[in-house]
Amino acid sequence: MAGMSDLQTRELLCELLRAFYLRGWVSGTGGGICALDPDGNMLLAPTGVHKERVQPADLFVIDPRDGSVLRPAADANLRPSECNAIFRAAIGERDASSVMHSHALSSVLAGDLAVDADHIAIRDLEMLKGIRGLTNRDTHLVPVITNTPREYELTDQVEAALKDDRFAGAYAIIVRDHGAYIWGSDLWETKRHAEVYHFLFEATVARARR
Ligand SMILES: [Zn+2]
């Protein structure tokens, strides 16, 4: 990430995984995170591990153009996250440099609100200001896609949502029955967007129950 060394970026990724774990967003070894390193390559967390215990040396260096592993994690038993292709799609389509993947309950329940539609609408919340480009008077559309047996099989739906003009102002995609992908121009914006979107999901779900 610009202005940060490779090690600082790796340490911040691990710090955010610990913070997200404590919020219940990456529990049960689910979820994940990535960010571009100073060389423009993608630092990617491993799959199937307790995310709050990931160390800087556990991150893979991935070529963002083709998804190939440029440098594996120090531990040869680790495998890169299945989010690889989806994270690269968000980085390529939206000029993001960091993406997080949440398995939060609030993102699953927010997806339920779409019913048969391909999106949910969020409105009348001050916290909308925390999403880049929005005011608290905007109605914000977040795309909702359908879950698949394997994570990488979501990639076509993710790419279609990223190209859809209705969702040009969205920095998140909800995966029905699964979770959400949330991104930003750098790790700090991804952190802010993750915090704001989870609040927006929780508030919208709670209001729908009234
Ligand atoms: Zn997942």
mmCIF file with all atom_site columns, C-alpha atoms and ligand atoms in Angstrom:
data_model
loop_
_atom_site.group_PDB
_atom_site.id
_atom_site.type_symbol
_atom_site.label_atom_id
_atom_site.label_alt_id
_atom_site.label_comp_id
_atom_site.label_asym_id
_atom_site.label_entity_id
_atom_site.label_seq_id
_atom_site.pdbx_PDB_ins_code
_atom_site.Cartn_x
_atom_site.Cartn_y
_atom_site.Cartn_z
_atom_site.occupancy
_atom_site.B_iso_or_equiv
_atom_site.pdbx_formal_charge
_atom_site.auth_seq_id
_atom_site.auth_comp_id
_atom_site.auth_asym_id
_atom_site.auth_atom_id
_atom_site.pdbx_PDB_model_num
ATOM   1   C  CA . MET A 1 1   ? 0.000   0.000   0.000   1.00 0.00 ? 1   MET A CA 1
ATOM   2   C  CA . ALA A 1 2   ? 1.251   3.517   -0.817  1.00 0.00 ? 2   ALA A CA 1
ATOM   3   C  CA . GLY A 1 3   ? 3.331   4.987   1.978   1.00 0.00 ? 3   GLY A CA 1
ATOM   4   C  CA . MET A 1 4   ? 3.640   1.663   3.785   1.00 0.00 ? 4   MET A CA 1
ATOM   5   C  CA . SER A 1 5   ? 6.388   -0.934  3.589   1.00 0.00 ? 5   SER A CA 1
ATOM   6   C  CA . ASP A 1 6   ? 5.722   -4.571  2.738   1.00 0.00 ? 6   ASP A CA 1
ATOM   7   C  CA . LEU A 1 7   ? 6.068   -5.548  6.414   1.00 0.00 ? 7   LEU A CA 1
ATOM   8   C  CA . GLN A 1 8   ? 3.810   -2.700  7.602   1.00 0.00 ? 8   GLN A CA 1
ATOM   9   C  CA . THR A 1 9   ? 1.144   -3.769  5.099   1.00 0.00 ? 9   THR A CA 1
ATOM   10  C  CA . ARG A 1 10  ? 1.434   -7.406  6.225   1.00 0.00 ? 10  ARG A CA 1
ATOM   11  C  CA . GLU A 1 11  ? 1.202   -6.403  9.900   1.00 0.00 ? 11  GLU A CA 1
ATOM   12  C  CA . LEU A 1 12  ? -1.845  -4.212  9.272   1.00 0.00 ? 12  LEU A CA 1
ATOM   13  C  CA . LEU A 1 13  ? -3.591  -7.049  7.385   1.00 0.00 ? 13  LEU A CA 1
ATOM   14  C  CA . CYS A 1 14  ? -3.041  -9.359  10.388  1.00 0.00 ? 14  CYS A CA 1
ATOM   15  C  CA . GLU A 1 15  ? -4.180  -6.636  12.832  1.00 0.00 ? 15  GLU A CA 1
ATOM   16  C  CA . LEU A 1 16  ? -7.389  -6.123  10.846  1.00 0.00 ? 16  LEU A CA 1
ATOM   17  C  CA . LEU A 1 17  ? -8.055  -9.887  10.717  1.00 0.00 ? 17  LEU A CA 1
ATOM   18  C  CA . ARG A 1 18  ? -7.816  -9.944  14.535  1.00 0.00 ? 18  ARG A CA 1
ATOM   19  C  CA . ALA A 1 19  ? -10.170 -6.940  14.803  1.00 0.00 ? 19  ALA A CA 1
ATOM   20  C  CA . PHE A 1 20  ? -12.634 -8.467  12.318  1.00 0.00 ? 20  PHE A CA 1
ATOM   21  C  CA . TYR A 1 21  ? -12.507 -11.778 14.214  1.00 0.00 ? 21  TYR A CA 1
ATOM   22  C  CA . LEU A 1 22  ? -13.498 -10.004 17.435  1.00 0.00 ? 22  LEU A CA 1
ATOM   23  C  CA . ARG A 1 23  ? -16.479 -8.474  15.591  1.00 0.00 ? 23  ARG A CA 1
ATOM   24  C  CA . GLY A 1 24  ? -17.612 -11.950 14.423  1.00 0.00 ? 24  GLY A CA 1
ATOM   25  C  CA . TRP A 1 25  ? -16.929 -11.162 10.763  1.00 0.00 ? 25  TRP A CA 1
ATOM   26  C  CA . VAL A 1 26  ? -14.236 -13.838 10.082  1.00 0.00 ? 26  VAL A CA 1
ATOM   27  C  CA . SER A 1 27  ? -15.072 -16.489 12.675  1.00 0.00 ? 27  SER A CA 1
ATOM   28  C  CA . GLY A 1 28  ? -14.940 -20.249 12.210  1.00 0.00 ? 28  GLY A CA 1
ATOM   29  C  CA . THR A 1 29  ? -11.925 -19.827 9.849   1.00 0.00 ? 29  THR A CA 1
ATOM   30  C  CA . GLY A 1 30  ? -14.231 -18.133 7.296   1.00 0.00 ? 30  GLY A CA 1
ATOM   31  C  CA . GLY A 1 31  ? -13.781 -14.772 5.612   1.00 0.00 ? 31  GLY A CA 1
ATOM   32  C  CA . GLY A 1 32  ? -10.537 -13.156 4.529   1.00 0.00 ? 32  GLY A CA 1
ATOM   33  C  CA . ILE A 1 33  ? -8.641  -10.086 3.417   1.00 0.00 ? 33  ILE A CA 1
ATOM   34  C  CA . CYS A 1 34  ? -6.135  -8.873  0.840   1.00 0.00 ? 34  CYS A CA 1
ATOM   35  C  CA . ALA A 1 35  ? -4.242  -5.685  -0.046  1.00 0.00 ? 35  ALA A CA 1
ATOM   36  C  CA . LEU A 1 36  ? -1.741  -4.617  -2.684  1.00 0.00 ? 36  LEU A CA 1
ATOM   37  C  CA . ASP A 1 37  ? 1.898   -4.466  -1.514  1.00 0.00 ? 37  ASP A CA 1
ATOM   38  C  CA . PRO A 1 38  ? 4.312   -1.623  -2.480  1.00 0.00 ? 38  PRO A CA 1
ATOM   39  C  CA . ASP A 1 39  ? 5.138   -3.492  -5.740  1.00 0.00 ? 39  ASP A CA 1
ATOM   40  C  CA . GLY A 1 40  ? 1.463   -3.677  -6.742  1.00 0.00 ? 40  GLY A CA 1
ATOM   41  C  CA . ASN A 1 41  ? 1.194   -7.410  -6.035  1.00 0.00 ? 41  ASN A CA 1
ATOM   42  C  CA . MET A 1 42  ? -1.609  -8.821  -3.902  1.00 0.00 ? 42  MET A CA 1
ATOM   43  C  CA . LEU A 1 43  ? -0.946  -9.964  -0.330  1.00 0.00 ? 43  LEU A CA 1
ATOM   44  C  CA . LEU A 1 44  ? -3.525  -12.665 0.398   1.00 0.00 ? 44  LEU A CA 1
ATOM   45  C  CA . ALA A 1 45  ? -4.440  -14.461 3.631   1.00 0.00 ? 45  ALA A CA 1
ATOM   46  C  CA . PRO A 1 46  ? -4.442  -18.286 3.681   1.00 0.00 ? 46  PRO A CA 1
ATOM   47  C  CA . THR A 1 47  ? -7.609  -20.409 3.592   1.00 0.00 ? 47  THR A CA 1
ATOM   48  C  CA . GLY A 1 48  ? -8.931  -22.739 6.282   1.00 0.00 ? 48  GLY A CA 1
ATOM   49  C  CA . VAL A 1 49  ? -7.007  -21.216 9.192   1.00 0.00 ? 49  VAL A CA 1
ATOM   50  C  CA . HIS A 1 50  ? -8.067  -19.350 12.338  1.00 0.00 ? 50  HIS A CA 1
ATOM   51  C  CA . LYS A 1 51  ? -7.974  -15.820 10.960  1.00 0.00 ? 51  LYS A CA 1
ATOM   52  C  CA . GLU A 1 52  ? -7.121  -14.172 14.294  1.00 0.00 ? 52  GLU A CA 1
ATOM   53  C  CA . ARG A 1 53  ? -3.847  -16.155 14.378  1.00 0.00 ? 53  ARG A CA 1
ATOM   54  C  CA . VAL A 1 54  ? -2.564  -15.272 10.879  1.00 0.00 ? 54  VAL A CA 1
ATOM   55  C  CA . GLN A 1 55  ? 1.015   -13.914 10.985  1.00 0.00 ? 55  GLN A CA 1
ATOM   56  C  CA . PRO A 1 56  ? 2.769   -11.617 8.450   1.00 0.00 ? 56  PRO A CA 1
ATOM   57  C  CA . ALA A 1 57  ? 4.797   -14.572 7.063   1.00 0.00 ? 57  ALA A CA 1
ATOM   58  C  CA . ASP A 1 58  ? 1.573   -16.533 6.449   1.00 0.00 ? 58  ASP A CA 1
ATOM   59  C  CA . LEU A 1 59  ? 0.474   -14.209 3.625   1.00 0.00 ? 59  LEU A CA 1
ATOM   60  C  CA . PHE A 1 60  ? 0.825   -15.214 -0.038  1.00 0.00 ? 60  PHE A CA 1
ATOM   61  C  CA . VAL A 1 61  ? 2.085   -12.851 -2.752  1.00 0.00 ? 61  VAL A CA 1
ATOM   62  C  CA . ILE A 1 62  ? -0.255  -13.160 -5.746  1.00 0.00 ? 62  ILE A CA 1
ATOM   63  C  CA . ASP A 1 63  ? 0.095   -11.726 -9.260  1.00 0.00 ? 63  ASP A CA 1
ATOM   64  C  CA . PRO A 1 64  ? -3.052  -9.552  -9.532  1.00 0.00 ? 64  PRO A CA 1
ATOM   65  C  CA . ARG A 1 65  ? -3.194  -10.059 -13.334 1.00 0.00 ? 65  ARG A CA 1
ATOM   66  C  CA . ASP A 1 66  ? -3.470  -13.854 -13.460 1.00 0.00 ? 66  ASP A CA 1
ATOM   67  C  CA . GLY A 1 67  ? -3.786  -14.998 -9.838  1.00 0.00 ? 67  GLY A CA 1
ATOM   68  C  CA . SER A 1 68  ? -0.581  -17.029 -9.859  1.00 0.00 ? 68  SER A CA 1
ATOM   69  C  CA . VAL A 1 69  ? 1.415   -17.394 -6.620  1.00 0.00 ? 69  VAL A CA 1
ATOM   70  C  CA . LEU A 1 70  ? 4.586   -15.284 -6.857  1.00 0.00 ? 70  LEU A CA 1
ATOM   71  C  CA . ARG A 1 71  ? 5.712   -16.152 -3.332  1.00 0.00 ? 71  ARG A CA 1
ATOM   72  C  CA . PRO A 1 72  ? 4.078   -18.746 -1.056  1.00 0.00 ? 72  PRO A CA 1
ATOM   73  C  CA . ALA A 1 73  ? 3.543   -18.431 2.676   1.00 0.00 ? 73  ALA A CA 1
ATOM   74  C  CA . ALA A 1 74  ? 6.530   -19.418 4.832   1.00 0.00 ? 74  ALA A CA 1
ATOM   75  C  CA . ASP A 1 75  ? 4.550   -22.441 6.086   1.00 0.00 ? 75  ASP A CA 1
ATOM   76  C  CA . ALA A 1 76  ? 4.337   -24.932 3.200   1.00 0.00 ? 76  ALA A CA 1
ATOM   77  C  CA . ASN A 1 77  ? 1.125   -26.421 4.621   1.00 0.00 ? 77  ASN A CA 1
ATOM   78  C  CA . LEU A 1 78  ? -0.839  -23.227 3.963   1.00 0.00 ? 78  LEU A CA 1
ATOM   79  C  CA . ARG A 1 79  ? -2.953  -22.681 0.831   1.00 0.00 ? 79  ARG A CA 1
ATOM   80  C  CA . PRO A 1 80  ? -4.053  -19.279 -0.532  1.00 0.00 ? 80  PRO A CA 1
ATOM   81  C  CA . SER A 1 81  ? -7.619  -18.097 0.050   1.00 0.00 ? 81  SER A CA 1
ATOM   82  C  CA . GLU A 1 82  ? -10.324 -19.199 -2.394  1.00 0.00 ? 82  GLU A CA 1
ATOM   83  C  CA . CYS A 1 83  ? -11.226 -15.490 -2.592  1.00 0.00 ? 83  CYS A CA 1
ATOM   84  C  CA . ASN A 1 84  ? -8.250  -14.996 -4.965  1.00 0.00 ? 84  ASN A CA 1
ATOM   85  C  CA . ALA A 1 85  ? -10.272 -14.522 -8.196  1.00 0.00 ? 85  ALA A CA 1
ATOM   86  C  CA . ILE A 1 86  ? -13.017 -12.467 -6.533  1.00 0.00 ? 86  ILE A CA 1
ATOM   87  C  CA . PHE A 1 87  ? -10.549 -10.131 -4.839  1.00 0.00 ? 87  PHE A CA 1
ATOM   88  C  CA . ARG A 1 88  ? -8.726  -9.643  -8.159  1.00 0.00 ? 88  ARG A CA 1
ATOM   89  C  CA . ALA A 1 89  ? -12.040 -8.840  -9.891  1.00 0.00 ? 89  ALA A CA 1
ATOM   90  C  CA . ALA A 1 90  ? -12.795 -6.048  -7.399  1.00 0.00 ? 90  ALA A CA 1
ATOM   91  C  CA . ILE A 1 91  ? -9.256  -4.689  -7.680  1.00 0.00 ? 91  ILE A CA 1
ATOM   92  C  CA . GLY A 1 92  ? -9.387  -4.785  -11.487 1.00 0.00 ? 92  GLY A CA 1
ATOM   93  C  CA . GLU A 1 93  ? -12.901 -3.412  -12.009 1.00 0.00 ? 93  GLU A CA 1
ATOM   94  C  CA . ARG A 1 94  ? -13.122 -0.825  -9.253  1.00 0.00 ? 94  ARG A CA 1
ATOM   95  C  CA . ASP A 1 95  ? -9.613  0.475   -8.763  1.00 0.00 ? 95  ASP A CA 1
ATOM   96  C  CA . ALA A 1 96  ? -9.624  -0.984  -5.252  1.00 0.00 ? 96  ALA A CA 1
ATOM   97  C  CA . SER A 1 97  ? -6.358  -1.920  -3.581  1.00 0.00 ? 97  SER A CA 1
ATOM   98  C  CA . SER A 1 98  ? -7.834  -3.906  -0.681  1.00 0.00 ? 98  SER A CA 1
ATOM   99  C  CA . VAL A 1 99  ? -10.838 -6.214  -0.242  1.00 0.00 ? 99  VAL A CA 1
ATOM   100 C  CA . MET A 1 100 ? -12.240 -7.988  2.828   1.00 0.00 ? 100 MET A CA 1
ATOM   101 C  CA . HIS A 1 101 ? -14.601 -10.954 2.881   1.00 0.00 ? 101 HIS A CA 1
ATOM   102 C  CA . SER A 1 102 ? -17.090 -11.163 5.763   1.00 0.00 ? 102 SER A CA 1
ATOM   103 C  CA . HIS A 1 103 ? -19.108 -14.096 7.051   1.00 0.00 ? 103 HIS A CA 1
ATOM   104 C  CA . ALA A 1 104 ? -21.018 -11.837 9.464   1.00 0.00 ? 104 ALA A CA 1
ATOM   105 C  CA . LEU A 1 105 ? -24.564 -12.838 10.424  1.00 0.00 ? 105 LEU A CA 1
ATOM   106 C  CA . SER A 1 106 ? -25.738 -9.296  9.610   1.00 0.00 ? 106 SER A CA 1
ATOM   107 C  CA . SER A 1 107 ? -24.600 -9.649  5.985   1.00 0.00 ? 107 SER A CA 1
ATOM   108 C  CA . VAL A 1 108 ? -26.501 -12.957 5.639   1.00 0.00 ? 108 VAL A CA 1
ATOM   109 C  CA . LEU A 1 109 ? -29.684 -11.464 7.133   1.00 0.00 ? 109 LEU A CA 1
ATOM   110 C  CA . ALA A 1 110 ? -29.331 -8.348  4.961   1.00 0.00 ? 110 ALA A CA 1
ATOM   111 C  CA . GLY A 1 111 ? -29.163 -10.625 1.904   1.00 0.00 ? 111 GLY A CA 1
ATOM   112 C  CA . ASP A 1 112 ? -32.457 -12.230 2.981   1.00 0.00 ? 112 ASP A CA 1
ATOM   113 C  CA . LEU A 1 113 ? -34.139 -8.818  2.636   1.00 0.00 ? 113 LEU A CA 1
ATOM   114 C  CA . ALA A 1 114 ? -33.584 -8.923  -1.135  1.00 0.00 ? 114 ALA A CA 1
ATOM   115 C  CA . VAL A 1 115 ? -36.056 -11.870 -1.391  1.00 0.00 ? 115 VAL A CA 1
ATOM   116 C  CA . ASP A 1 116 ? -36.257 -12.345 -5.193  1.00 0.00 ? 116 ASP A CA 1
ATOM   117 C  CA . ALA A 1 117 ? -34.501 -9.075  -6.118  1.00 0.00 ? 117 ALA A CA 1
ATOM   118 C  CA . ASP A 1 118 ? -30.808 -8.770  -6.988  1.00 0.00 ? 118 ASP A CA 1
ATOM   119 C  CA . HIS A 1 119 ? -30.110 -5.974  -4.492  1.00 0.00 ? 119 HIS A CA 1
ATOM   120 C  CA . ILE A 1 120 ? -31.130 -4.309  -1.249  1.00 0.00 ? 120 ILE A CA 1
ATOM   121 C  CA . ALA A 1 121 ? -31.759 -0.581  -0.759  1.00 0.00 ? 121 ALA A CA 1
ATOM   122 C  CA . ILE A 1 122 ? -30.302 1.241   2.260   1.00 0.00 ? 122 ILE A CA 1
ATOM   123 C  CA . ARG A 1 123 ? -31.634 4.689   3.195   1.00 0.00 ? 123 ARG A CA 1
ATOM   124 C  CA . ASP A 1 124 ? -32.243 7.208   5.984   1.00 0.00 ? 124 ASP A CA 1
ATOM   125 C  CA . LEU A 1 125 ? -29.073 6.541   7.953   1.00 0.00 ? 125 LEU A CA 1
ATOM   126 C  CA . GLU A 1 126 ? -26.383 9.055   8.972   1.00 0.00 ? 126 GLU A CA 1
ATOM   127 C  CA . MET A 1 127 ? -23.756 6.319   8.608   1.00 0.00 ? 127 MET A CA 1
ATOM   128 C  CA . LEU A 1 128 ? -24.286 6.344   4.810   1.00 0.00 ? 128 LEU A CA 1
ATOM   129 C  CA . LYS A 1 129 ? -21.824 9.269   4.869   1.00 0.00 ? 129 LYS A CA 1
ATOM   130 C  CA . GLY A 1 130 ? -19.112 6.752   5.736   1.00 0.00 ? 130 GLY A CA 1
ATOM   131 C  CA . ILE A 1 131 ? -19.301 5.246   2.231   1.00 0.00 ? 131 ILE A CA 1
ATOM   132 C  CA . ARG A 1 132 ? -17.242 7.204   -0.273  1.00 0.00 ? 132 ARG A CA 1
ATOM   133 C  CA . GLY A 1 133 ? -19.396 9.581   -2.332  1.00 0.00 ? 133 GLY A CA 1
ATOM   134 C  CA . LEU A 1 134 ? -22.630 9.224   -0.333  1.00 0.00 ? 134 LEU A CA 1
ATOM   135 C  CA . THR A 1 135 ? -24.714 11.629  1.734   1.00 0.00 ? 135 THR A CA 1
ATOM   136 C  CA . ASN A 1 136 ? -27.271 10.747  4.404   1.00 0.00 ? 136 ASN A CA 1
ATOM   137 C  CA . ARG A 1 137 ? -30.047 11.573  1.899   1.00 0.00 ? 137 ARG A CA 1
ATOM   138 C  CA . ASP A 1 138 ? -29.011 8.952   -0.665  1.00 0.00 ? 138 ASP A CA 1
ATOM   139 C  CA . THR A 1 139 ? -30.734 5.621   -1.270  1.00 0.00 ? 139 THR A CA 1
ATOM   140 C  CA . HIS A 1 140 ? -27.827 3.195   -1.610  1.00 0.00 ? 140 HIS A CA 1
ATOM   141 C  CA . LEU A 1 141 ? -28.213 -0.006  -3.658  1.00 0.00 ? 141 LEU A CA 1
ATOM   142 C  CA . VAL A 1 142 ? -26.049 -2.998  -2.704  1.00 0.00 ? 142 VAL A CA 1
ATOM   143 C  CA . PRO A 1 143 ? -26.025 -5.979  -5.105  1.00 0.00 ? 143 PRO A CA 1
ATOM   144 C  CA . VAL A 1 144 ? -27.012 -9.417  -3.801  1.00 0.00 ? 144 VAL A CA 1
ATOM   145 C  CA . ILE A 1 145 ? -25.708 -12.501 -5.641  1.00 0.00 ? 145 ILE A CA 1
ATOM   146 C  CA . THR A 1 146 ? -26.493 -16.206 -5.208  1.00 0.00 ? 146 THR A CA 1
ATOM   147 C  CA . ASN A 1 147 ? -24.216 -18.543 -3.262  1.00 0.00 ? 147 ASN A CA 1
ATOM   148 C  CA . THR A 1 148 ? -22.356 -21.409 -4.960  1.00 0.00 ? 148 THR A CA 1
ATOM   149 C  CA . PRO A 1 149 ? -20.792 -24.643 -3.627  1.00 0.00 ? 149 PRO A CA 1
ATOM   150 C  CA . ARG A 1 150 ? -17.251 -23.247 -3.995  1.00 0.00 ? 150 ARG A CA 1
ATOM   151 C  CA . GLU A 1 151 ? -16.148 -19.666 -3.376  1.00 0.00 ? 151 GLU A CA 1
ATOM   152 C  CA . TYR A 1 152 ? -14.325 -19.191 -6.698  1.00 0.00 ? 152 TYR A CA 1
ATOM   153 C  CA . GLU A 1 153 ? -17.540 -20.128 -8.561  1.00 0.00 ? 153 GLU A CA 1
ATOM   154 C  CA . LEU A 1 154 ? -18.951 -16.744 -7.436  1.00 0.00 ? 154 LEU A CA 1
ATOM   155 C  CA . THR A 1 155 ? -16.533 -14.879 -9.692  1.00 0.00 ? 155 THR A CA 1
ATOM   156 C  CA . ASP A 1 156 ? -18.827 -14.515 -12.760 1.00 0.00 ? 156 ASP A CA 1
ATOM   157 C  CA . GLN A 1 157 ? -21.650 -13.088 -10.633 1.00 0.00 ? 157 GLN A CA 1
ATOM   158 C  CA . VAL A 1 158 ? -19.216 -10.749 -8.861  1.00 0.00 ? 158 VAL A CA 1
ATOM   159 C  CA . GLU A 1 159 ? -17.882 -9.463  -12.192 1.00 0.00 ? 159 GLU A CA 1
ATOM   160 C  CA . ALA A 1 160 ? -21.435 -8.889  -13.510 1.00 0.00 ? 160 ALA A CA 1
ATOM   161 C  CA . ALA A 1 161 ? -22.393 -6.914  -10.374 1.00 0.00 ? 161 ALA A CA 1
ATOM   162 C  CA . LEU A 1 162 ? -19.202 -4.834  -10.605 1.00 0.00 ? 162 LEU A CA 1
ATOM   163 C  CA . LYS A 1 163 ? -20.037 -3.905  -14.228 1.00 0.00 ? 163 LYS A CA 1
ATOM   164 C  CA . ASP A 1 164 ? -23.729 -3.075  -13.464 1.00 0.00 ? 164 ASP A CA 1
ATOM   165 C  CA . ASP A 1 165 ? -24.317 0.701   -13.622 1.00 0.00 ? 165 ASP A CA 1
ATOM   166 C  CA . ARG A 1 166 ? -27.007 0.489   -10.916 1.00 0.00 ? 166 ARG A CA 1
ATOM   167 C  CA . PHE A 1 167 ? -24.290 -0.530  -8.453  1.00 0.00 ? 167 PHE A CA 1
ATOM   168 C  CA . ALA A 1 168 ? -21.574 1.904   -9.586  1.00 0.00 ? 168 ALA A CA 1
ATOM   169 C  CA . GLY A 1 169 ? -21.622 3.605   -6.156  1.00 0.00 ? 169 GLY A CA 1
ATOM   170 C  CA . ALA A 1 170 ? -21.424 0.370   -4.156  1.00 0.00 ? 170 ALA A CA 1
ATOM   171 C  CA . TYR A 1 171 ? -18.283 -0.797  -2.371  1.00 0.00 ? 171 TYR A CA 1
ATOM   172 C  CA . ALA A 1 172 ? -19.853 -4.087  -1.269  1.00 0.00 ? 172 ALA A CA 1
ATOM   173 C  CA . ILE A 1 173 ? -21.496 -7.186  -2.719  1.00 0.00 ? 173 ILE A CA 1
ATOM   174 C  CA . ILE A 1 174 ? -23.668 -9.409  -0.543  1.00 0.00 ? 174 ILE A CA 1
ATOM   175 C  CA . VAL A 1 175 ? -23.595 -13.178 -1.179  1.00 0.00 ? 175 VAL A CA 1
ATOM   176 C  CA . ARG A 1 176 ? -26.932 -14.728 -0.218  1.00 0.00 ? 176 ARG A CA 1
ATOM   177 C  CA . ASP A 1 177 ? -26.729 -17.221 2.711   1.00 0.00 ? 177 ASP A CA 1
ATOM   178 C  CA . HIS A 1 178 ? -22.964 -16.594 2.908   1.00 0.00 ? 178 HIS A CA 1
ATOM   179 C  CA . GLY A 1 179 ? -21.593 -13.097 3.627   1.00 0.00 ? 179 GLY A CA 1
ATOM   180 C  CA . ALA A 1 180 ? -20.213 -10.065 1.797   1.00 0.00 ? 180 ALA A CA 1
ATOM   181 C  CA . TYR A 1 181 ? -17.221 -8.660  -0.076  1.00 0.00 ? 181 TYR A CA 1
ATOM   182 C  CA . ILE A 1 182 ? -16.289 -5.089  0.863   1.00 0.00 ? 182 ILE A CA 1
ATOM   183 C  CA . TRP A 1 183 ? -13.483 -3.014  -0.664  1.00 0.00 ? 183 TRP A CA 1
ATOM   184 C  CA . GLY A 1 184 ? -11.752 0.365   -0.677  1.00 0.00 ? 184 GLY A CA 1
ATOM   185 C  CA . SER A 1 185 ? -9.027  2.377   -2.347  1.00 0.00 ? 185 SER A CA 1
ATOM   186 C  CA . ASP A 1 186 ? -6.615  1.338   0.408   1.00 0.00 ? 186 ASP A CA 1
ATOM   187 C  CA . LEU A 1 187 ? -6.641  -0.750  3.594   1.00 0.00 ? 187 LEU A CA 1
ATOM   188 C  CA . TRP A 1 188 ? -7.900  2.125   5.737   1.00 0.00 ? 188 TRP A CA 1
ATOM   189 C  CA . GLU A 1 189 ? -10.839 2.766   3.419   1.00 0.00 ? 189 GLU A CA 1
ATOM   190 C  CA . THR A 1 190 ? -11.587 -0.967  3.363   1.00 0.00 ? 190 THR A CA 1
ATOM   191 C  CA . LYS A 1 191 ? -11.594 -0.914  7.190   1.00 0.00 ? 191 LYS A CA 1
ATOM   192 C  CA . ARG A 1 192 ? -13.956 2.096   7.236   1.00 0.00 ? 192 ARG A CA 1
ATOM   193 C  CA . HIS A 1 193 ? -16.242 0.638   4.597   1.00 0.00 ? 193 HIS A CA 1
ATOM   194 C  CA . ALA A 1 194 ? -16.328 -2.719  6.448   1.00 0.00 ? 194 ALA A CA 1
ATOM   195 C  CA . GLU A 1 195 ? -17.349 -0.985  9.693   1.00 0.00 ? 195 GLU A CA 1
ATOM   196 C  CA . VAL A 1 196 ? -19.919 1.233   7.983   1.00 0.00 ? 196 VAL A CA 1
ATOM   197 C  CA . TYR A 1 197 ? -21.470 -1.504  5.811   1.00 0.00 ? 197 TYR A CA 1
ATOM   198 C  CA . HIS A 1 198 ? -21.841 -3.865  8.783   1.00 0.00 ? 198 HIS A CA 1
ATOM   199 C  CA . PHE A 1 199 ? -23.640 -1.080  10.670  1.00 0.00 ? 199 PHE A CA 1
ATOM   200 C  CA . LEU A 1 200 ? -25.867 -0.387  7.634   1.00 0.00 ? 200 LEU A CA 1
ATOM   201 C  CA . PHE A 1 201 ? -26.677 -4.118  7.318   1.00 0.00 ? 201 PHE A CA 1
ATOM   202 C  CA . GLU A 1 202 ? -27.500 -4.424  11.051  1.00 0.00 ? 202 GLU A CA 1
ATOM   203 C  CA . ALA A 1 203 ? -29.661 -1.279  11.030  1.00 0.00 ? 203 ALA A CA 1
ATOM   204 C  CA . THR A 1 204 ? -31.550 -2.268  7.866   1.00 0.00 ? 204 THR A CA 1
ATOM   205 C  CA . VAL A 1 205 ? -32.221 -5.787  9.204   1.00 0.00 ? 205 VAL A CA 1
ATOM   206 C  CA . ALA A 1 206 ? -33.382 -4.472  12.601  1.00 0.00 ? 206 ALA A CA 1
ATOM   207 C  CA . ARG A 1 207 ? -35.735 -1.939  10.969  1.00 0.00 ? 207 ARG A CA 1
ATOM   208 C  CA . ALA A 1 208 ? -37.246 -4.578  8.681   1.00 0.00 ? 208 ALA A CA 1
ATOM   209 C  CA . ARG A 1 209 ? -38.320 -6.550  11.775  1.00 0.00 ? 209 ARG A CA 1
ATOM   210 C  CA . ARG A 1 210 ? -40.316 -3.662  13.304  1.00 0.00 ? 210 ARG A CA 1
HETATM 211 ZN ZN . ZN  B 2 .   ? -16.789 -17.099 2.286   1.00 0.00 ? 1   ZN  B ZN 1
#
